[in-house]
Short mmCIF file of C-alpha atoms and ligand atoms in Angstrom, two decimals:
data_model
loop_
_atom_site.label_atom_id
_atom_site.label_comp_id
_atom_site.label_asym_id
_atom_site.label_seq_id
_atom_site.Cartn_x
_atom_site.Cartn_y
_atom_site.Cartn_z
CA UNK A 258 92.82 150.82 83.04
CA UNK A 259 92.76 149.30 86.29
CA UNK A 260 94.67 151.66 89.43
CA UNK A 261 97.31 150.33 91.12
CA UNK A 262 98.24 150.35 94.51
CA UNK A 263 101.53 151.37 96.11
CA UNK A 264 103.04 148.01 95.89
CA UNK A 265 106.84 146.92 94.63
CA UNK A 266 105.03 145.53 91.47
CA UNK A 267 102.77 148.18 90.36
CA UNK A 268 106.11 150.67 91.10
CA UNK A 269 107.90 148.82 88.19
CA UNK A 270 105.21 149.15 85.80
CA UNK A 271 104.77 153.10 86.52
CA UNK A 272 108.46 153.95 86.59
CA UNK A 273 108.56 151.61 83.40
CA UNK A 274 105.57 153.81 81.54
CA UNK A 275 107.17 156.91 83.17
CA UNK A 276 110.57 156.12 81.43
CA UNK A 277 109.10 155.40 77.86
CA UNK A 278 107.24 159.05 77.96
CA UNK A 279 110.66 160.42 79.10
CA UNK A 280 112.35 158.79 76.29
CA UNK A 281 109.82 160.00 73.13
CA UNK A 282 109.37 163.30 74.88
CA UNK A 283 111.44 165.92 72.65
CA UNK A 284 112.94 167.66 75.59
CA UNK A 285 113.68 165.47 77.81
CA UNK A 286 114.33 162.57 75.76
CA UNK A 287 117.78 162.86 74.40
CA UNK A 288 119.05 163.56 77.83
CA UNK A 289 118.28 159.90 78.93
CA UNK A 290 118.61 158.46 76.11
CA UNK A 291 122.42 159.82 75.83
CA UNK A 292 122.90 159.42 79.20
CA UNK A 293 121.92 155.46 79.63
CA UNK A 294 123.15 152.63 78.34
CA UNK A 295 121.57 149.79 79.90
CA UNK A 296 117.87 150.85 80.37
CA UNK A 297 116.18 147.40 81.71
CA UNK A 298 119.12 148.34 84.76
CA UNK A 299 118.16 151.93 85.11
CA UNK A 300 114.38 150.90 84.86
CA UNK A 301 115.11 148.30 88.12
CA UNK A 302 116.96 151.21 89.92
CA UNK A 303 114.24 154.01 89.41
CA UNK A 304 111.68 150.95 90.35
CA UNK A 305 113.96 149.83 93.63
CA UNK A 306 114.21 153.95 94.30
CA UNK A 307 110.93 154.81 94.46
CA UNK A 308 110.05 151.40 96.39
CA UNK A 309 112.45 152.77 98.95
CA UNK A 310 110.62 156.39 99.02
CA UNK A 311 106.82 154.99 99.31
CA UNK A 312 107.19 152.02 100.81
CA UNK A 313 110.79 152.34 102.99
CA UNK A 314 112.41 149.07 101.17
CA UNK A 315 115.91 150.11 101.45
CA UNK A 316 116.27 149.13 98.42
CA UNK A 317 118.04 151.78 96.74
CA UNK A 318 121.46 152.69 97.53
CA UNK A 319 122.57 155.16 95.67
CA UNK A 320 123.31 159.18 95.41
CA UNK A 321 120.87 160.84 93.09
CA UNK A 322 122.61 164.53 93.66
CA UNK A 323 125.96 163.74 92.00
CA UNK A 324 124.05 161.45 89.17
CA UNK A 325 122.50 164.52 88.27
CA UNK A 326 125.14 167.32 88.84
CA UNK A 327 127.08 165.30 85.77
CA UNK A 328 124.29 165.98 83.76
CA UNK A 329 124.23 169.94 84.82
CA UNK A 330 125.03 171.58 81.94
CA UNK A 331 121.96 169.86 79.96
CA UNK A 332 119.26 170.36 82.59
CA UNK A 333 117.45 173.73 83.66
CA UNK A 334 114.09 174.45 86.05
CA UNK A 335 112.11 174.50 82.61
CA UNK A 336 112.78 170.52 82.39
CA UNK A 337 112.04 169.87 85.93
CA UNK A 338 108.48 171.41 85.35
CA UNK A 339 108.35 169.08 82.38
CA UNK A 340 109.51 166.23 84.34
CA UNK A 341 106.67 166.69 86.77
CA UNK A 342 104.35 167.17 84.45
CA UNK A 343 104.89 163.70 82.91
CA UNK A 344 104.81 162.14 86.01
CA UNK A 345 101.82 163.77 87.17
CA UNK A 346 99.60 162.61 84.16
CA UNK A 347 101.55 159.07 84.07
CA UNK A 348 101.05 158.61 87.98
CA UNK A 349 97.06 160.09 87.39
CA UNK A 350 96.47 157.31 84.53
CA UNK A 351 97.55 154.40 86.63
CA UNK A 352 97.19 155.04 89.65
CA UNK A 353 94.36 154.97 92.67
CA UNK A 354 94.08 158.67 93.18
CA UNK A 355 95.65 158.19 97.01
CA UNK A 356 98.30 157.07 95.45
CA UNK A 357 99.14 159.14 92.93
CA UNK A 358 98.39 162.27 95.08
CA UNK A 359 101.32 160.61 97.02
CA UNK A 360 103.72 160.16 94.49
CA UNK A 361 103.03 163.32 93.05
CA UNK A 362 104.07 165.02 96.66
CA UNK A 363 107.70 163.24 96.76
CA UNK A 364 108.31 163.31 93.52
CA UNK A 365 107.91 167.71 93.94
CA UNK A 366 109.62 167.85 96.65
CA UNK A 367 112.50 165.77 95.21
CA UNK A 368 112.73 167.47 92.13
CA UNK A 369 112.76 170.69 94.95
CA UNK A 370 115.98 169.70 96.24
CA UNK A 371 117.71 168.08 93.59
CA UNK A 372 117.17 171.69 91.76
CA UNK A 373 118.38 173.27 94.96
CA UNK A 374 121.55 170.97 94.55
CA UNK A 375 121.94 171.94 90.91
CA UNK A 376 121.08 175.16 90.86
CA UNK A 377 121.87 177.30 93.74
CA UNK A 378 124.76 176.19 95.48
CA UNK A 379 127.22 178.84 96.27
CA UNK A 380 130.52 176.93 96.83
CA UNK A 381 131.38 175.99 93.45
C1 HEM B 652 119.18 159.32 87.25
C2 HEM B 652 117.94 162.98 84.35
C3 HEM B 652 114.60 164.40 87.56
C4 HEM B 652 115.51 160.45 90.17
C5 HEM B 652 119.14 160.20 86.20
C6 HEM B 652 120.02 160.16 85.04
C7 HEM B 652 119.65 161.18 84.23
C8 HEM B 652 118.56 161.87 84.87
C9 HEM B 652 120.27 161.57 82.88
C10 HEM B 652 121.14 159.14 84.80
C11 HEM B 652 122.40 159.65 85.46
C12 HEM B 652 123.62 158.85 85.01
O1 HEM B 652 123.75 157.69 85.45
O2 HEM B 652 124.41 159.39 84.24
C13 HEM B 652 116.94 163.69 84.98
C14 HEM B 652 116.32 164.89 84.42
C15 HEM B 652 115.38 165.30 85.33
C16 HEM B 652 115.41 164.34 86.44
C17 HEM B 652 116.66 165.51 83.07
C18 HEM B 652 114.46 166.48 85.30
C19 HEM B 652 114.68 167.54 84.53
C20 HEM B 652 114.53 163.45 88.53
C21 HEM B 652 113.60 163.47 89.64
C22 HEM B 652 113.85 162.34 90.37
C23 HEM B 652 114.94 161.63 89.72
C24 HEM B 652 112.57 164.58 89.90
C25 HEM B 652 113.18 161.84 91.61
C26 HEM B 652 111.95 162.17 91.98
C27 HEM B 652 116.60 159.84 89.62
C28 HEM B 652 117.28 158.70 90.24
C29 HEM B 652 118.35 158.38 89.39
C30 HEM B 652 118.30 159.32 88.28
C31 HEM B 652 116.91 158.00 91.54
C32 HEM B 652 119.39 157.27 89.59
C33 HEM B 652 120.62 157.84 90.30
C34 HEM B 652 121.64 156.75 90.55
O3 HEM B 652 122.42 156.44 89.61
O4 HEM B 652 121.66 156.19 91.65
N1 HEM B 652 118.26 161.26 86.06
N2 HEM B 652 116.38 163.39 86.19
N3 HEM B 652 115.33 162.33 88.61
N4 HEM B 652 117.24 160.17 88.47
FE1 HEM B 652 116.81 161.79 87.34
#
């Protein structure tokens, strides 16, 4: 397979072959598959949010923290690591290695903080 470069286009078709390992993977699966509807719109909003983390677009606006706090009771550290993992091999397979080294990097330290979000805040 050829390796893509950090580019709006080549975002869409990783977040697109991200999403269909999400969706068959037994764990994490049913979570998005309950949880969306509409997945050629969630596929364009995970493809405008990641264009806005590697390549400063703007072109997400959205919260990710509360998106995920709704989905609290379902999600636990365990699926995070899972999360990752999928991402690393997916990012690995199609992308040049600078790339996915770089990918791999915000995607841990997002899943970091959205955990720190979920899981250890004291005021609630
Ligand atoms: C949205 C699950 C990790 C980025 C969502 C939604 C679900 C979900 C169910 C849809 C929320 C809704 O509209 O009801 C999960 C699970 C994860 C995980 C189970 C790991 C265990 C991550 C990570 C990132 C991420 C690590 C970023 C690196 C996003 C973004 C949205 C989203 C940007 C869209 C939020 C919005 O509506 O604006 N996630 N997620 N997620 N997720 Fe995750």
């Amino acid at each position: 397979m050829t390796e893509l470069e950090l580019k709006d286009e080549a975002l869409k078709q990783l977040v697109d072959a991200f999403y269909a390992r999400v969706r068959a993977d037994a764990d994490l699966g049913p979570i998005f598959n309950d949880a969306i509807d509409d997945w050629p719109e969630h596929l364009e909003k995970l493809a405008a949010f990641w264009s806005s983390v590697m390549l400063a677009s703007g072109r997400y606006k959205g919260q990710p923290v509360p998106a995920h706090l709704k989905h609290r009771s379902r999600i636990t550290p365990a699926l995070f690591d899972r999360w990752l993992a999928l991402w690393d091999c997916t990012t690995n397979e199609m992308m040049a290695p600078d790339a996915a080294a770089a990918l791999q990097a915000k995607a841990k330290r997002i899943a970091e903080s959205l955990q720190l979000a979920m899981f250890f805040r004291l005021d609630r």
